XYZ file of C-alpha atoms in Angstrom:
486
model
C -37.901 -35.280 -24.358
C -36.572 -34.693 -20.805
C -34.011 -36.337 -19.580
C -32.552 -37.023 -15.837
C -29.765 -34.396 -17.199
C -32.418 -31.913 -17.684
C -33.777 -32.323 -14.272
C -30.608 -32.202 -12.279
C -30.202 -29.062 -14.596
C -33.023 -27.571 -13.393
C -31.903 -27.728 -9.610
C -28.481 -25.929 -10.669
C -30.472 -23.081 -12.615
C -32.953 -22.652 -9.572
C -30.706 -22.092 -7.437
C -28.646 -19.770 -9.877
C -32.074 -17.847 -10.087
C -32.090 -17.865 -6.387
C -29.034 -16.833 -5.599
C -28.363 -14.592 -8.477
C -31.494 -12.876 -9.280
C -30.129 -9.849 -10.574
C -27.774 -11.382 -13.411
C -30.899 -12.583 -14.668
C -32.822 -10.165 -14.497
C -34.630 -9.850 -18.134
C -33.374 -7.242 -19.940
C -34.835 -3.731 -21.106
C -36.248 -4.970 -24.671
C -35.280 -8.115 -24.482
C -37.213 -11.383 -24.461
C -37.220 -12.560 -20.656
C -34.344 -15.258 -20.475
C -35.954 -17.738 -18.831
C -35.241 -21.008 -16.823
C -37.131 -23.347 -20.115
C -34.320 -22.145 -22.791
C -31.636 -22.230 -20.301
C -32.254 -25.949 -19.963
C -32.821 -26.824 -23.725
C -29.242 -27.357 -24.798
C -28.646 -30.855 -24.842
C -27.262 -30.305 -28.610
C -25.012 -27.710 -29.486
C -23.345 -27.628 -33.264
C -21.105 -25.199 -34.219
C -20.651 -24.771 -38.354
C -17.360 -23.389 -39.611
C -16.664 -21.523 -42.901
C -14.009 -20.474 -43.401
C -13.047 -16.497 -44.705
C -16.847 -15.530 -45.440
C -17.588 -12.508 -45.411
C -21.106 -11.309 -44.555
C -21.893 -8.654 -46.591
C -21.400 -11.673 -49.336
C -23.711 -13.732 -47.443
C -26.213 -10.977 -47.857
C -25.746 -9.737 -51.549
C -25.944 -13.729 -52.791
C -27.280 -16.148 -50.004
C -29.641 -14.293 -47.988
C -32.657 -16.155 -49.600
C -34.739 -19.258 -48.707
C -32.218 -21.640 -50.527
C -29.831 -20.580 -48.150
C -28.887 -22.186 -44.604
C -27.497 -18.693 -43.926
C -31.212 -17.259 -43.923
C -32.536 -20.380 -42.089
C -30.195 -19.697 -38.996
C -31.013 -15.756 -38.637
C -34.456 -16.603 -39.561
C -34.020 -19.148 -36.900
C -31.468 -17.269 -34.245
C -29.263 -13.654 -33.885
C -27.003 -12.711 -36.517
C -23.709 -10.174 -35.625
C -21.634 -8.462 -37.672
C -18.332 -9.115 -36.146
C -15.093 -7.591 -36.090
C -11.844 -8.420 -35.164
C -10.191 -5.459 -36.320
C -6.199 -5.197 -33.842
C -6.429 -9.093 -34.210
C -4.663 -11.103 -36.732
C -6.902 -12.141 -39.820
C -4.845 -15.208 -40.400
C -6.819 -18.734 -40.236
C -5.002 -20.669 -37.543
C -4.889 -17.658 -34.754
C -8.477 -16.651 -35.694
C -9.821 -20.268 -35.113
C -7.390 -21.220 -31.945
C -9.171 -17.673 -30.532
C -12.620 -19.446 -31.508
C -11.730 -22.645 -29.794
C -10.043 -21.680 -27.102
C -11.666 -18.313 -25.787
C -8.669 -16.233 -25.522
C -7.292 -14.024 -27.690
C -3.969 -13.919 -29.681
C -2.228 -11.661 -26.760
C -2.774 -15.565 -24.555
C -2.966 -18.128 -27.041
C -0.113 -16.653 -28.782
C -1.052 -18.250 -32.321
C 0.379 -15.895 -34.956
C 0.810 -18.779 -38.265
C -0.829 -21.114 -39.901
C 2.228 -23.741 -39.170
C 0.508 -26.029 -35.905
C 1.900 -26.422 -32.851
C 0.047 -28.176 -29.764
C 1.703 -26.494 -27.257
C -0.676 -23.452 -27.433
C -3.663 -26.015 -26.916
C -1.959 -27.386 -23.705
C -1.829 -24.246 -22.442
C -4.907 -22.906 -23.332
C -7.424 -25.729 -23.751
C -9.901 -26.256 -26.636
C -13.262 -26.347 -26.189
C -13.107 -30.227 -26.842
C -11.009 -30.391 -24.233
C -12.622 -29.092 -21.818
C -15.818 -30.277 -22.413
C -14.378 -34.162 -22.471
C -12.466 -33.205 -19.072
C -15.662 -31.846 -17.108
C -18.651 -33.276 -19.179
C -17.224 -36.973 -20.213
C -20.749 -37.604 -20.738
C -21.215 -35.628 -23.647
C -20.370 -36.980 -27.009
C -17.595 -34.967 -28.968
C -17.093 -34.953 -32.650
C -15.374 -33.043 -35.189
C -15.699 -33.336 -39.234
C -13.309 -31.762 -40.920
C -11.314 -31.865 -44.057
C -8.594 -29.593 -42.475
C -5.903 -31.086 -40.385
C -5.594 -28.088 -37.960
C -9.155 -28.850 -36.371
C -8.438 -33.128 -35.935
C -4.958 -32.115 -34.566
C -6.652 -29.878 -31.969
C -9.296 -32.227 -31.183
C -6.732 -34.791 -30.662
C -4.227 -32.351 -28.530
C -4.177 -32.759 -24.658
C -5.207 -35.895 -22.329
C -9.177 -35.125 -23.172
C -9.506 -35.456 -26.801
C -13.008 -35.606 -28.551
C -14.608 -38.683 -28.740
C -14.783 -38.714 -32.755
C -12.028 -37.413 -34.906
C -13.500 -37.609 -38.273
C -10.804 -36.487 -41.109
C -12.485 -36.162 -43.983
C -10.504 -36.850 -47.333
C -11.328 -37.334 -50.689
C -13.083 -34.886 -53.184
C -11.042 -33.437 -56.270
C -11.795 -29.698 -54.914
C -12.839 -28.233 -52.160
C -16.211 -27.799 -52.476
C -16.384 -31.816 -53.060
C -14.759 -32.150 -49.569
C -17.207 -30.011 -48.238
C -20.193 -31.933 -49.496
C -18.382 -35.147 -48.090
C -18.178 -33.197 -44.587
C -21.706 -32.144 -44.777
C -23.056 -35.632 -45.535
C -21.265 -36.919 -42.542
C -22.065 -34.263 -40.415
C -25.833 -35.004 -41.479
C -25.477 -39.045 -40.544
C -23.934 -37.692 -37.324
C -26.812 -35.788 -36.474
C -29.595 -38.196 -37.533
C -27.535 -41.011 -35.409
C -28.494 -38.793 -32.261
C -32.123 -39.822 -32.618
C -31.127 -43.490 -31.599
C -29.479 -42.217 -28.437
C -31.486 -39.622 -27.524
C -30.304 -39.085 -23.594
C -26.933 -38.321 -24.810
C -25.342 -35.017 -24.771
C -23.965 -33.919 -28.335
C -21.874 -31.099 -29.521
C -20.382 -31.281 -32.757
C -18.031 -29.099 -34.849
C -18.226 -29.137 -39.008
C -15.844 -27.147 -40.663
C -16.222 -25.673 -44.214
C -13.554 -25.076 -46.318
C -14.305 -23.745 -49.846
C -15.060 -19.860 -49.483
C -11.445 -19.235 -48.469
C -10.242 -21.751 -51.228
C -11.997 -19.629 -53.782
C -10.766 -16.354 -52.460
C -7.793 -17.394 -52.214
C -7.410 -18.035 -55.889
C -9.709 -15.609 -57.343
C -10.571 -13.308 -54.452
C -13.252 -12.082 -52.408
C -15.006 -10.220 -54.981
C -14.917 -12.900 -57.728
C -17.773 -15.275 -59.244
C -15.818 -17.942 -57.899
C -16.247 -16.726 -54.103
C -19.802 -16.084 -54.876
C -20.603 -19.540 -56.134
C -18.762 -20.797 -52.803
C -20.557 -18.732 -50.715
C -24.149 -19.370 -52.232
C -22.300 -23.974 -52.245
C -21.946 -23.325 -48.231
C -25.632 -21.817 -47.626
C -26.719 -24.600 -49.402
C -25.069 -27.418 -47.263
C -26.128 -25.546 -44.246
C -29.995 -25.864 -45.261
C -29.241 -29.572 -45.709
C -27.749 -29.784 -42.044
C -30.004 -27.510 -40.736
C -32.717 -29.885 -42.254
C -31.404 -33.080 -40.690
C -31.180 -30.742 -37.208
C -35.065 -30.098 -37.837
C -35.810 -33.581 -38.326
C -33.780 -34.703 -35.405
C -35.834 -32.231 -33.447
C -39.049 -33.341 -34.495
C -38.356 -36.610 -33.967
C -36.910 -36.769 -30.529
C -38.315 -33.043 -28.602
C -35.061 -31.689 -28.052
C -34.427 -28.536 -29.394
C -30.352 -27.667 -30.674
C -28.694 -24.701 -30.113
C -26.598 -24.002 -33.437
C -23.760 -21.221 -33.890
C -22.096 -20.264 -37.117
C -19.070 -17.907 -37.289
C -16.172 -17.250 -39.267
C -12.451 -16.536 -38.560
C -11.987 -13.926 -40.939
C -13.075 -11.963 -44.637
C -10.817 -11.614 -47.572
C -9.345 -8.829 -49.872
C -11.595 -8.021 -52.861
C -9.479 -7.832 -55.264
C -6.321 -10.492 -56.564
C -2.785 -9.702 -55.890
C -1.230 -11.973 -59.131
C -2.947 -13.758 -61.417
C -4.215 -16.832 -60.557
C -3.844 -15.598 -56.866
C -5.083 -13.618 -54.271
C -3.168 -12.969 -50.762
C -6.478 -13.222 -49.378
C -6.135 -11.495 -46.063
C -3.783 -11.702 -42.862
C -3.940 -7.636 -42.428
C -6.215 -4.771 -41.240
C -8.170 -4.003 -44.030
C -12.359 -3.924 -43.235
C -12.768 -6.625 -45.519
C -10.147 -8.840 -43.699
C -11.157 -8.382 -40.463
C -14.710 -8.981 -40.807
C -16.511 -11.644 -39.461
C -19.753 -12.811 -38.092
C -21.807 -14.916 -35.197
C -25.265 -16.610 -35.982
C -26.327 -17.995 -32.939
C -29.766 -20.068 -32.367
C -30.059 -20.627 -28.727
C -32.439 -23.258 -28.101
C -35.746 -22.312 -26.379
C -35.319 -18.578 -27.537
C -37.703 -18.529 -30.232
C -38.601 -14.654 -29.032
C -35.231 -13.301 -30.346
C -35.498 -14.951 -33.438
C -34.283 -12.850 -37.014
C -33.179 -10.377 -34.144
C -29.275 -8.919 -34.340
C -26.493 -8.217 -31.379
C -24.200 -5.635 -31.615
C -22.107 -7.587 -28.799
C -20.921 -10.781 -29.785
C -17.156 -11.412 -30.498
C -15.663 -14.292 -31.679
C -14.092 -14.991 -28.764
C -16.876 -15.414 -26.987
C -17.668 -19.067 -29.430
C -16.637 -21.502 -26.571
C -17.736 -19.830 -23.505
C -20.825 -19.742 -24.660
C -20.715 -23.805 -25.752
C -19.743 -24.334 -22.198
C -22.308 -22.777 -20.708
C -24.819 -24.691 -22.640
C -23.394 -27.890 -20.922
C -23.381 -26.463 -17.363
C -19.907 -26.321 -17.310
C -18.186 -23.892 -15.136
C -15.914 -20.900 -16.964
C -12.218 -20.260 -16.756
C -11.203 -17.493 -14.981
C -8.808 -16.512 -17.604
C -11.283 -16.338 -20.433
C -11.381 -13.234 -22.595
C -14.797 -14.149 -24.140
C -18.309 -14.665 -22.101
C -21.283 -16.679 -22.665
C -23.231 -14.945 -25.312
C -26.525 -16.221 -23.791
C -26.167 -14.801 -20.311
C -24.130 -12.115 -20.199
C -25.802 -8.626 -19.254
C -23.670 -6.727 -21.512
C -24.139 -8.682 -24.260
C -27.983 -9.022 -23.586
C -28.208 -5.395 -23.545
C -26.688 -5.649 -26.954
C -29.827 -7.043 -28.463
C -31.853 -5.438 -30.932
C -34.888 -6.504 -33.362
C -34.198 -4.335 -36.192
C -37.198 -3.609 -38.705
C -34.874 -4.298 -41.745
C -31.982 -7.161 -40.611
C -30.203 -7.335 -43.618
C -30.052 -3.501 -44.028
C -29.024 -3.231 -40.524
C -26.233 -6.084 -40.602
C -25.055 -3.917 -43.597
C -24.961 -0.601 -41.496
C -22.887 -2.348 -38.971
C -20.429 -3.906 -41.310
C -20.230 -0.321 -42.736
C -19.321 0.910 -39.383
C -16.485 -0.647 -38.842
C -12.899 0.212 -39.966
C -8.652 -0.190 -39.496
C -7.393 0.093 -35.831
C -4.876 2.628 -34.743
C -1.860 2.872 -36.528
C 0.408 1.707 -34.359
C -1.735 -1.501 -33.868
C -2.096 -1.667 -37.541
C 1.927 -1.261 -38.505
C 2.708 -3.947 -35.343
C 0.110 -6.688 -36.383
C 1.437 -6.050 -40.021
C 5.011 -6.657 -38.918
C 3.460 -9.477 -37.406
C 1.607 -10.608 -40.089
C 4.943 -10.701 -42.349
C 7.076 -12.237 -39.479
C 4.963 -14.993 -38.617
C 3.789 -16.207 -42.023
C 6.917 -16.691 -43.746
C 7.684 -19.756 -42.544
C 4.225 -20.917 -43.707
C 4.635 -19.370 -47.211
C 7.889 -21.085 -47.571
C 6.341 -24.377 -46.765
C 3.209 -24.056 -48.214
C 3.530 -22.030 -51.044
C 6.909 -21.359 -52.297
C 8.788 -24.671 -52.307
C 5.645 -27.400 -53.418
C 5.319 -25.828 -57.309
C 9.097 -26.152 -57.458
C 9.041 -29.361 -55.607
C 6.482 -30.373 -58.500
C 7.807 -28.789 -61.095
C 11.091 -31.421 -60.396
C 8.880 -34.385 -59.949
C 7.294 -33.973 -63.519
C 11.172 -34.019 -64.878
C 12.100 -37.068 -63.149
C 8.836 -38.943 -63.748
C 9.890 -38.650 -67.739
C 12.992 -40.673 -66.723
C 15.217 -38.740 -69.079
C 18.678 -40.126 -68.749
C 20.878 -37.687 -66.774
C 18.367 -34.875 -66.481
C 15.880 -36.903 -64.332
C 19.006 -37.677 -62.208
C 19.921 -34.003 -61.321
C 16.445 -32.792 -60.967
C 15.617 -35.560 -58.100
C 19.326 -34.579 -56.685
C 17.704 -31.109 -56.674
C 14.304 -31.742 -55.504
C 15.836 -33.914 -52.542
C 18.548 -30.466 -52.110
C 15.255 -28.400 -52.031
C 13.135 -30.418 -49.707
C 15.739 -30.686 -47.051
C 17.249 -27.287 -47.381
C 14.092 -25.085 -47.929
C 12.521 -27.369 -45.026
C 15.302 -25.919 -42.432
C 14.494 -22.564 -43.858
C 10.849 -23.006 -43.210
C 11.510 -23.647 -39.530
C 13.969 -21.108 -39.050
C 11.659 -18.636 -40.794
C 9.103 -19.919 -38.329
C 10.797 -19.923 -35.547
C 12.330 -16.547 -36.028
C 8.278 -15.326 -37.158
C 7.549 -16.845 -33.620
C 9.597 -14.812 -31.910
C 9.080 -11.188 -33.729
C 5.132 -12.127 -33.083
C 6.134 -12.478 -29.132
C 7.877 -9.200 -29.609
C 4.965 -7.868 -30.982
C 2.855 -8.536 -28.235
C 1.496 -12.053 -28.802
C 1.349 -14.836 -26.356
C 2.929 -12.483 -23.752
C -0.478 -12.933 -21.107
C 0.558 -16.316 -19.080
C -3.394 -18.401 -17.947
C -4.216 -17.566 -14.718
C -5.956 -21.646 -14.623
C -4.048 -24.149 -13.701
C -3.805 -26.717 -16.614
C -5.958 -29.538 -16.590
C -4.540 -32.443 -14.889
C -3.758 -35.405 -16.694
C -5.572 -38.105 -16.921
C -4.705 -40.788 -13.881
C -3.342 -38.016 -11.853
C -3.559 -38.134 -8.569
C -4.935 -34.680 -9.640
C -7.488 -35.700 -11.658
C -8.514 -38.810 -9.664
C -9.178 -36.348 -6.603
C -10.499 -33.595 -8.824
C -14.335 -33.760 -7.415
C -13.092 -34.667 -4.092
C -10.946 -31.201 -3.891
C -14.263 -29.384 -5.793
C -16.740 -30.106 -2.787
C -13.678 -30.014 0.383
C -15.299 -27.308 2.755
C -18.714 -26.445 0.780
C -22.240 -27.895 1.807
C -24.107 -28.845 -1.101
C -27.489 -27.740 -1.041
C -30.629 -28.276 -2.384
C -32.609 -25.237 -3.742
C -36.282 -25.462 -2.627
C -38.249 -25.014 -6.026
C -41.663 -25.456 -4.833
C -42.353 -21.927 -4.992
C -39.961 -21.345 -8.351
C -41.197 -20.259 -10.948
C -40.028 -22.645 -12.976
C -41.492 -24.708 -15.815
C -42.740 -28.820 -14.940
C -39.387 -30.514 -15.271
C -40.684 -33.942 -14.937
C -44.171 -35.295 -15.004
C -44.666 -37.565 -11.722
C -48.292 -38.953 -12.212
C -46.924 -40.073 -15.521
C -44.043 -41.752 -13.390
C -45.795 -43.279 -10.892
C -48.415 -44.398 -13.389
């Protein structure tokens, strides 16, 4: 189906072709990137799970059953690294989201703050402060990803919080059916813009408790492939029943340790091992069907929201660390169609290993400073917390008594040691390197700012707009006119 969108579109890309021949140019090996896939995005979804690693993706979900094998059937897979990065959840993702790494965003716990989302903005902000138009949603069952959704004056348009579910993997069957309804809805609206994030929760869960290498983190890893088929059906049928093709990227913020630390428990990762710091891209760009079951040996996560932004047209900070994965030249010229993709996705996990030492003892110190405060929260004082709640729940005379004087003794007292241990983490992490790189952007105005309000005005001051002539582009028919004019 095309859409006005699609034809003013194809103005901006002749005249990018025009006036930029050369950073188009198709690439040695490469399928030619043309003006037809550049235009297709009208629907981008990015799928979130969360500590996968690949080379478990491979071993137990590389088959048929598996959405994992749809999308690099379907799109280019990477083997990622972020190896002299922190492998902790909340960093990894705010790098995802944001396009910056650590070093900017200066992220370095799993405690949230929005200040870090002010002064970087998410990719939800952004796209609601230049693209309005599009439609926005997030479905989650974590509160990190509706808190940064809602941070800043440009929040997505649908916050979906998804609760309920006795385990994890329940929640993540309750995200997937609404992320399905979500993307069937977009049939009834079909000239509106989508992107939508759905986050997955229950591979880090499971290794977590039981570790990477465990038949626990297998059956979650095999539980998400299979609610990625489902979504990537509904995507097919929304496809076939509108024309418009979706361009759909998975990635994940970080691997896990293989083996438990104490029973019952596994640290999981937040350090430098391989296993920690892998991570990978699957990215189906819409219109490139000639890439298809191909590999990259360029993407980085960072690169996750530039890339989303370029899909809507929407112009990049200058202060990004990542680049649009789909027109790049470097990254283009990381393309390659291997003869065996799973064999070679193994080689390049293989390949990779621990950063320097001194990176590796500083992000380690980091590691230790900055999630203490988040242990102690999180982990430390709730089983104690319980443990008191099932003493004064019996009621027993006296005892209950003491143990709610000493739950209500732990709460506030272990709370102000949380913070401080925070705070202090905050501040080794700084120390250390992180959030030490001020933006270069100014931050987006707010909205009914004189800023914002005069925002386009100040865009155009002092340019001439100008229309490319495309009769002689070689570009494909964006609009039929004898069907127009009847």
């Amino acid at each position: 189906m095309t859409t006005l969108k699609q034809i003013l579109c194809g103005t901006a890309v002749a005249g990018l072709v025009a006036g930029a021949g050369a950073a188009v140019e198709p690439q040695v090996g490469l399928s030619t990137v043309t003006a037809d896939w550049l235009l297709a995005a009208e629907h981008v979804l990015l799928l979130g799970t969360d500590g996968t690693n690949l080379d478990k993706i491979l071993e137990y979900a590389y088959n048929d059953d598996s959405g994992f094998k749809m999308l690099m059937d379907r799109g280019v897979t990477a083997a990622t690294t972020i190896a002299g990065h922190q492998t902790m959840s909340t960093p990894s993702w705010s790098t995802i989201l944001t396009g910056v790494w650590d070093d900017k965003h200066g992220v370095v716990s799993n405690v949230y703050r929005p200040e870090p989302y002010t002064t970087w903005p998410s990719v939800f902000n952004l796209i609601e402060y230049h693209k309005p138009e599009v439609d926005t949603t997030v479905i989650s069952g974590r509160g990190l990803f509706t808190e940064m959704a809602s941070t800043g004056g440009y929040p997505a348009d649908n916050i979906i919080g998804i609760t309920g579910g006795s385990t994890s993997a329940e929640m993540d069957a309750l995200v997937t059916d609404e992320t399905i309804a979500r993307i069937l809805a977009t049939t009834e609206n079909p000239d509106t813009s989508t992107f939508m994030f759905s986050y997955q929760s229950q591979v880090d869960h499971a290794g977590h408790s039981y570790s990477g290498g465990s038949e626990e983190y297998k059956e979650a890893v095999i539980n998400v492939g299979a609610n990625f088929k489902q979504i990537l059906d509904a995507v097919a049928q929304a496809e076939a029943a509108t024309g418009d093709r979706w361009t759909i990227i998975a990635v994940t913020d970080h691997g896990h340790q293989q083996t438990v630390t104490l029973p019952g428990f596994s640290l999981g990762h937040g350090f430098q091992t391989p296993n920690e710091t892998s991570s990978f891209i699957m990215f189906s760009l819409a219109g490139n069907d000639d890439q298809a079951g191909g590999q990259n040996l360029s993407y980085q996560t960072v690169d996750i929201t530039p890339t989303i932004l370029q899909a809507f047209g929407i112009q990049m900070r200058s202060d990004f660390d990542g680049v649009p994965m789909q027109t790049d030249p470097e990254i283009l010229n990381g393309f390659i169609m291997p003869v065996d993709l799973k064999q070679s996705l193994t080689d390049a996990i293989n390949s990779y290993g621990y950063p320097d030492i001194g990176t590796n003892i500083m992000l380690s110190i980091r590691a230790l400073a900055g999630g203490a405060g988040f242990f102690i929260g999180s982990y430390l004082l709730p089983p104690i917390s319980n443990f008191l709640q099932t003493i004064i729940d019996q009621d027993i005379f006296l005892i209950s008594g003491l143990a709610q004087g000493a739950q209500w003794l732990l709460n506030t007292v272990g709370g102000v040691v949380a913070d401080v241990a925070t705070d202090l983490g905050r501040a080794v992490a700084y120390l250390t390197g992180a959030g030490v790189i001020p933006p270069e952007d100014a931050p987006l105005p707010l909205p009914g700012s004189a800023e914002f309000s005069d925002s386009v005005a100040a865009l155009l001051a002092g340019h001439t707009v100008a229309v490319p002539d495309l009769v002689d582009a070689d570009l494909p028919l964006l609009v039929d006119i004898d069907a127009l004019v009847g």
